Amino acid sequence: MSTGTEKKSSLVRSVGFVSGATAVSRVFGLVREQVMAYYFGAGVATDAFVAAFRIPNLLRDMFAEGALSSAFVPVFKQKLVKETKEQAFELANIVTTAMLLVVGFIVLIGLIVAPLVVFITANGFTADPVKFQLTVDTTRIMMVFLLLVSLSAMVMGMLNSFERFTVPALSPALFNIGTIVTVVAMYSLFDQPAYTLAIGVVVGGVLQLVVQFPVLFKTGYRFKLNFNLLHDGMKRILKLFTPMIIGLSAGRINILISTLWASFLVEGSLSYLNYSFRLMHFPLGVFAVALGTVALPKVSELVAKGDHDGLNHTFYQAINFNFFIVIPAAVFLALLSHEITQLTYQWGAFSELDTQNTALALRHYSYGLVGFAVVRVIVPFYYAFNDARLPMRVSILTVVINIILYVPFVKMLDFAGLAAATSIAGLINAIALYTFLPTKGIDTQNTRVLLNLFRICVAAILAIYLAKLIPTGFVFGDSILLNRVLSMAVIFTVASVAYLLFCIIFQVQEARKLVRIVFGKLF
């Protein structure tokens, strides 16, 4: 059995690889959003695209990167650990065959009923026939993306089970690059350039899938159609998948209600929420999603081996490491929302008013980042124990709370109220899942975790407030870009150094580990 030090090193190293690769992807994701903001601003085209992309994107969360992937990995990993690689590959072929049949059918239905779906999910667009038809057309173009990303998620799950994390984490970068290149190259070729966004999604989906094939083939896997849908492993996956998809469906219904509500608000509301969510999702994707990605196969292996000490150690390490990164990111987004939005988006067609509205939504998404990140870390522990029912029940409860909160918060904050309600619900979801985790035999070590959380919060607030006090009115000729970049670079550098120092003073162990790792490599 591995020692605690070896487990710690392995987890941190794997998370480091995935975080680095995911960071590359998220940077290209932000560039994609910048390209969209530059060419289209926040208006009819972006509202239509965001509403249209929500539909295949939400289905993707259920059939690809959400429920199916989370249900598949624990069973596939147990096959690898307890049986043979050939038996694991047989299961993969069965699941892939089933996916081609089910998701392919859903794509065909989606092409037919796209007008009805848009009518239900973005009913406010019916007041503008051009906007409504544009949303329908882009929905149809992007439906095939669901099949592409579902296959990509299957490949990703297999590679993660073999602890091949880097290429799967980099593959979404190809999706973003495909979208960027398509928009830039084809923008002038269409009377309605918004179609280039939808075409770019499909191009990116193809690239995201294909780039993983060489690494998959090196594992020895070869796809063959297998219609043995009554296979024991398939039954186990469906047993996990069913409650997962119910829980995720509740969340997706919540997002569709949010989209519907926003469609009746001021023009640009969907775009403001989308742009701000992408900024919030950057640290979430770079670290919390990476940590959850690495944790699921590792925790599944520990459960298969019955290593309870290893599980407790992995949880404590993961939750504290998560807080150490995510808390300062949330504070940074909240206190510097305008500056971040201005630097990222305020170019071309994106106006100062668009910046102000996006920054307002970002402030209210920022505190939700903590809840979203904690959920990403905790849920794999439930799935590793083949328990998808409790997360499902908690998800349904928080969705109901979220929808109820929409009414008062939209009255108070208009479109930003949708972000606020979502964030509060995310925090409730995280607290509930954390509270019930001991039922799985996990020692959550509440006193130690909460004390560490308090220290990190104080360090983050002090550091970023201190950084904001520094004058950053740089003027270098007529370069607005250079001035904005330098100002943000100074604030970020001061905040990062101050945060690390405060964490060391407050005896946050993660800071000391980071210093030892960095200086150990330098010297």
Tab-separated table of N, CA and C in Angstrom, residues 336-412:
chain	number	residue	atom	x	y	z
A	336	LEU	N	-12.602	43.025	-7.981
A	336	LEU	CA	-12.020	43.611	-9.199
A	336	LEU	C	-12.843	43.229	-10.434
A	337	SER	N	-14.148	43.078	-10.240
A	337	SER	CA	-15.011	42.615	-11.332
A	337	SER	C	-14.985	43.556	-12.535
A	338	HIS	N	-15.024	44.876	-12.278
A	338	HIS	CA	-15.050	45.831	-13.391
A	338	HIS	C	-13.739	45.810	-14.158
A	339	GLU	N	-12.623	45.827	-13.424
A	339	GLU	CA	-11.312	45.836	-14.077
A	339	GLU	C	-11.093	44.563	-14.900
A	340	ILE	N	-11.496	43.428	-14.354
A	340	ILE	CA	-11.323	42.152	-15.060
A	340	ILE	C	-12.180	42.119	-16.319
A	341	THR	N	-13.425	42.539	-16.197
A	341	THR	CA	-14.329	42.549	-17.348
A	341	THR	C	-13.839	43.511	-18.423
A	342	GLN	N	-13.388	44.678	-17.997
A	342	GLN	CA	-12.893	45.682	-18.942
A	342	GLN	C	-11.686	45.163	-19.720
A	343	LEU	N	-10.744	44.552	-19.009
A	343	LEU	CA	-9.543	44.026	-19.663
A	343	LEU	C	-9.894	42.882	-20.620
A	344	THR	N	-10.821	42.038	-20.218
A	344	THR	CA	-11.120	40.838	-20.994
A	344	THR	C	-12.001	41.121	-22.204
A	345	TYR	N	-13.025	41.944	-22.023
A	345	TYR	CA	-14.056	42.058	-23.055
A	345	TYR	C	-14.208	43.423	-23.726
A	346	GLN	N	-13.817	44.512	-23.068
A	346	GLN	CA	-14.187	45.833	-23.592
A	346	GLN	C	-13.305	46.260	-24.763
A	347	TRP	N	-13.569	45.593	-25.895
A	347	TRP	CA	-12.891	45.898	-27.152
A	347	TRP	C	-13.917	45.790	-28.268
A	348	GLY	N	-13.676	46.472	-29.359
A	348	GLY	CA	-14.571	46.356	-30.504
A	348	GLY	C	-15.994	46.770	-30.179
A	349	ALA	N	-16.955	45.866	-30.395
A	349	ALA	CA	-18.380	46.179	-30.228
A	349	ALA	C	-18.843	46.142	-28.778
A	350	PHE	N	-17.965	45.760	-27.855
A	350	PHE	CA	-18.329	45.625	-26.442
A	350	PHE	C	-18.163	46.971	-25.744
A	351	SER	N	-19.269	47.570	-25.279
A	351	SER	CA	-19.262	48.939	-24.762
A	351	SER	C	-18.989	49.001	-23.260
A	352	GLU	N	-18.827	50.221	-22.738
A	352	GLU	CA	-18.657	50.433	-21.302
A	352	GLU	C	-19.896	49.977	-20.532
A	353	LEU	N	-21.083	50.196	-21.104
A	353	LEU	CA	-22.312	49.734	-20.463
A	353	LEU	C	-22.326	48.202	-20.374
A	354	ASP	N	-21.851	47.544	-21.444
A	354	ASP	CA	-21.756	46.082	-21.418
A	354	ASP	C	-20.801	45.639	-20.308
A	355	THR	N	-19.710	46.370	-20.143
A	355	THR	CA	-18.739	46.054	-19.087
A	355	THR	C	-19.370	46.183	-17.708
A	356	GLN	N	-20.084	47.281	-17.474
A	356	GLN	CA	-20.711	47.507	-16.163
A	356	GLN	C	-21.719	46.403	-15.828
A	357	ASN	N	-22.530	46.028	-16.810
A	357	ASN	CA	-23.541	45.003	-16.568
A	357	ASN	C	-22.929	43.622	-16.376
A	358	THR	N	-21.905	43.307	-17.158
A	358	THR	CA	-21.222	42.021	-17.002
A	358	THR	C	-20.506	41.951	-15.660
A	359	ALA	N	-19.888	43.051	-15.250
A	359	ALA	CA	-19.194	43.099	-13.956
A	359	ALA	C	-20.165	42.914	-12.795
A	360	LEU	N	-21.359	43.489	-12.918
A	360	LEU	CA	-22.373	43.322	-11.875
A	360	LEU	C	-22.748	41.847	-11.723
A	361	ALA	N	-22.977	41.175	-12.837
A	361	ALA	CA	-23.300	39.742	-12.785
A	361	ALA	C	-22.127	38.941	-12.227
A	362	LEU	N	-20.900	39.331	-12.596
A	362	LEU	CA	-19.714	38.625	-12.124
A	362	LEU	C	-19.575	38.708	-10.604
A	363	ARG	N	-19.874	39.873	-10.033
A	363	ARG	CA	-19.798	40.013	-8.572
A	363	ARG	C	-20.716	39.009	-7.888
A	364	HIS	N	-21.862	38.765	-8.474
A	364	HIS	CA	-22.813	37.856	-7.839
A	364	HIS	C	-22.545	36.390	-8.174
A	365	TYR	N	-21.770	36.133	-9.206
A	365	TYR	CA	-21.327	34.766	-9.458
A	365	TYR	C	-20.110	34.416	-8.594
A	366	SER	N	-19.373	35.417	-8.147
A	366	SER	CA	-18.090	35.174	-7.490
A	366	SER	C	-18.225	34.340	-6.222
A	367	TYR	N	-19.215	34.648	-5.383
A	367	TYR	CA	-19.324	33.877	-4.151
A	367	TYR	C	-19.882	32.478	-4.419
A	368	GLY	N	-20.577	32.316	-5.528
A	368	GLY	CA	-21.039	30.981	-5.903
A	368	GLY	C	-19.887	30.080	-6.316
A	369	LEU	N	-18.776	30.680	-6.770
A	369	LEU	CA	-17.608	29.912	-7.175
A	369	LEU	C	-17.170	28.943	-6.079
A	370	VAL	N	-17.222	29.399	-4.829
A	370	VAL	CA	-16.796	28.552	-3.708
A	370	VAL	C	-17.684	27.312	-3.611
A	371	GLY	N	-18.991	27.513	-3.682
A	371	GLY	CA	-19.909	26.386	-3.604
A	371	GLY	C	-19.753	25.434	-4.775
A	372	PHE	N	-19.658	25.975	-6.005
A	372	PHE	CA	-19.505	25.138	-7.187
A	372	PHE	C	-18.230	24.287	-7.095
A	373	ALA	N	-17.154	24.899	-6.587
A	373	ALA	CA	-15.872	24.208	-6.494
A	373	ALA	C	-15.914	23.089	-5.454
A	374	VAL	N	-16.536	23.350	-4.313
A	374	VAL	CA	-16.640	22.329	-3.266
A	374	VAL	C	-17.440	21.133	-3.763
A	375	VAL	N	-18.521	21.391	-4.489
A	375	VAL	CA	-19.330	20.304	-5.040
A	375	VAL	C	-18.497	19.443	-5.977
A	376	ARG	N	-17.679	20.078	-6.811
A	376	ARG	CA	-16.842	19.341	-7.757
A	376	ARG	C	-15.883	18.393	-7.038
A	377	VAL	N	-15.434	18.792	-5.862
A	377	VAL	CA	-14.474	17.979	-5.110
A	377	VAL	C	-15.172	16.870	-4.329
A	378	ILE	N	-16.334	17.149	-3.761
A	378	ILE	CA	-17.007	16.202	-2.870
A	378	ILE	C	-17.769	15.116	-3.625
A	379	VAL	N	-18.448	15.478	-4.710
A	379	VAL	CA	-19.306	14.527	-5.418
A	379	VAL	C	-18.569	13.253	-5.845
A	380	PRO	N	-17.306	13.320	-6.323
A	380	PRO	CA	-16.623	12.071	-6.689
A	380	PRO	C	-16.544	11.047	-5.559
A	381	PHE	N	-16.528	11.487	-4.305
A	381	PHE	CA	-16.481	10.543	-3.189
A	381	PHE	C	-17.788	9.755	-3.103
A	382	TYR	N	-18.907	10.417	-3.345
A	382	TYR	CA	-20.191	9.702	-3.369
A	382	TYR	C	-20.237	8.715	-4.530
A	383	TYR	N	-19.808	9.175	-5.715
A	383	TYR	CA	-19.868	8.320	-6.897
A	383	TYR	C	-18.954	7.100	-6.753
A	384	ALA	N	-17.807	7.295	-6.109
A	384	ALA	CA	-16.878	6.181	-5.910
A	384	ALA	C	-17.494	5.092	-5.041
A	385	PHE	N	-18.408	5.482	-4.144
A	385	PHE	CA	-19.128	4.523	-3.311
A	385	PHE	C	-20.418	4.035	-3.989
A	386	ASN	N	-20.539	4.322	-5.285
A	386	ASN	CA	-21.736	3.942	-6.063
A	386	ASN	C	-23.013	4.536	-5.485
A	387	ASP	N	-22.885	5.724	-4.907
A	387	ASP	CA	-24.050	6.417	-4.355
A	387	ASP	C	-24.292	7.690	-5.158
A	388	ALA	N	-25.245	7.617	-6.059
A	388	ALA	CA	-25.633	8.808	-6.819
A	388	ALA	C	-26.961	9.364	-6.334
A	389	ARG	N	-27.628	8.626	-5.441
A	389	ARG	CA	-28.961	9.035	-5.004
A	389	ARG	C	-28.930	10.247	-4.083
A	390	LEU	N	-27.992	10.255	-3.137
A	390	LEU	CA	-27.954	11.387	-2.205
A	390	LEU	C	-27.606	12.694	-2.919
A	391	PRO	N	-26.557	12.722	-3.774
A	391	PRO	CA	-26.318	13.948	-4.548
A	391	PRO	C	-27.525	14.352	-5.388
A	392	MET	N	-28.269	13.358	-5.920
A	392	MET	CA	-29.464	13.658	-6.712
A	392	MET	C	-30.493	14.396	-5.862
A	393	ARG	N	-30.765	13.865	-4.652
A	393	ARG	CA	-31.762	14.478	-3.786
A	393	ARG	C	-31.354	15.890	-3.382
A	394	VAL	N	-30.087	16.056	-3.060
A	394	VAL	CA	-29.595	17.387	-2.690
A	394	VAL	C	-29.706	18.340	-3.872
A	395	SER	N	-29.393	17.852	-5.066
A	395	SER	CA	-29.474	18.680	-6.271
A	395	SER	C	-30.896	19.159	-6.515
A	396	ILE	N	-31.862	18.242	-6.393
A	396	ILE	CA	-33.256	18.614	-6.618
A	396	ILE	C	-33.700	19.658	-5.603
A	397	LEU	N	-33.313	19.462	-4.346
A	397	LEU	CA	-33.675	20.418	-3.293
A	397	LEU	C	-33.101	21.803	-3.574
A	398	THR	N	-31.831	21.867	-3.947
A	398	THR	CA	-31.201	23.167	-4.181
A	398	THR	C	-31.756	23.841	-5.434
A	399	VAL	N	-32.161	23.048	-6.421
A	399	VAL	CA	-32.786	23.628	-7.615
A	399	VAL	C	-34.108	24.294	-7.252
A	400	VAL	N	-34.894	23.632	-6.428
A	400	VAL	CA	-36.159	24.221	-5.977
A	400	VAL	C	-35.898	25.534	-5.239
A	401	ILE	N	-34.899	25.517	-4.351
A	401	ILE	CA	-34.529	26.738	-3.618
A	401	ILE	C	-34.098	27.827	-4.591
A	402	ASN	N	-33.295	27.436	-5.584
A	402	ASN	CA	-32.794	28.388	-6.584
A	402	ASN	C	-33.940	29.064	-7.322
A	403	ILE	N	-34.887	28.268	-7.797
A	403	ILE	CA	-36.012	28.822	-8.563
A	403	ILE	C	-36.847	29.755	-7.692
A	404	ILE	N	-37.042	29.381	-6.428
A	404	ILE	CA	-37.798	30.239	-5.510
A	404	ILE	C	-37.072	31.572	-5.300
A	405	LEU	N	-35.746	31.514	-5.233
A	405	LEU	CA	-34.957	32.729	-5.006
A	405	LEU	C	-34.960	33.668	-6.207
A	406	TYR	N	-35.240	33.141	-7.405
A	406	TYR	CA	-35.260	33.992	-8.595
A	406	TYR	C	-36.209	35.177	-8.412
A	407	VAL	N	-37.375	34.923	-7.847
A	407	VAL	CA	-38.410	35.967	-7.776
A	407	VAL	C	-37.933	37.194	-7.011
A	408	PRO	N	-37.507	37.075	-5.737
A	408	PRO	CA	-37.089	38.281	-5.020
A	408	PRO	C	-35.801	38.895	-5.558
A	409	PHE	N	-34.856	38.040	-5.993
A	409	PHE	CA	-33.563	38.580	-6.420
A	409	PHE	C	-33.643	39.291	-7.767
A	410	VAL	N	-34.470	38.803	-8.686
A	410	VAL	CA	-34.638	39.509	-9.967
A	410	VAL	C	-35.312	40.857	-9.733
A	411	LYS	N	-36.244	40.912	-8.784
A	411	LYS	CA	-36.889	42.190	-8.456
A	411	LYS	C	-35.877	43.186	-7.914
A	412	MET	N	-34.924	42.698	-7.129
A	412	MET	CA	-33.920	43.582	-6.534
A	412	MET	C	-32.776	43.924	-7.488
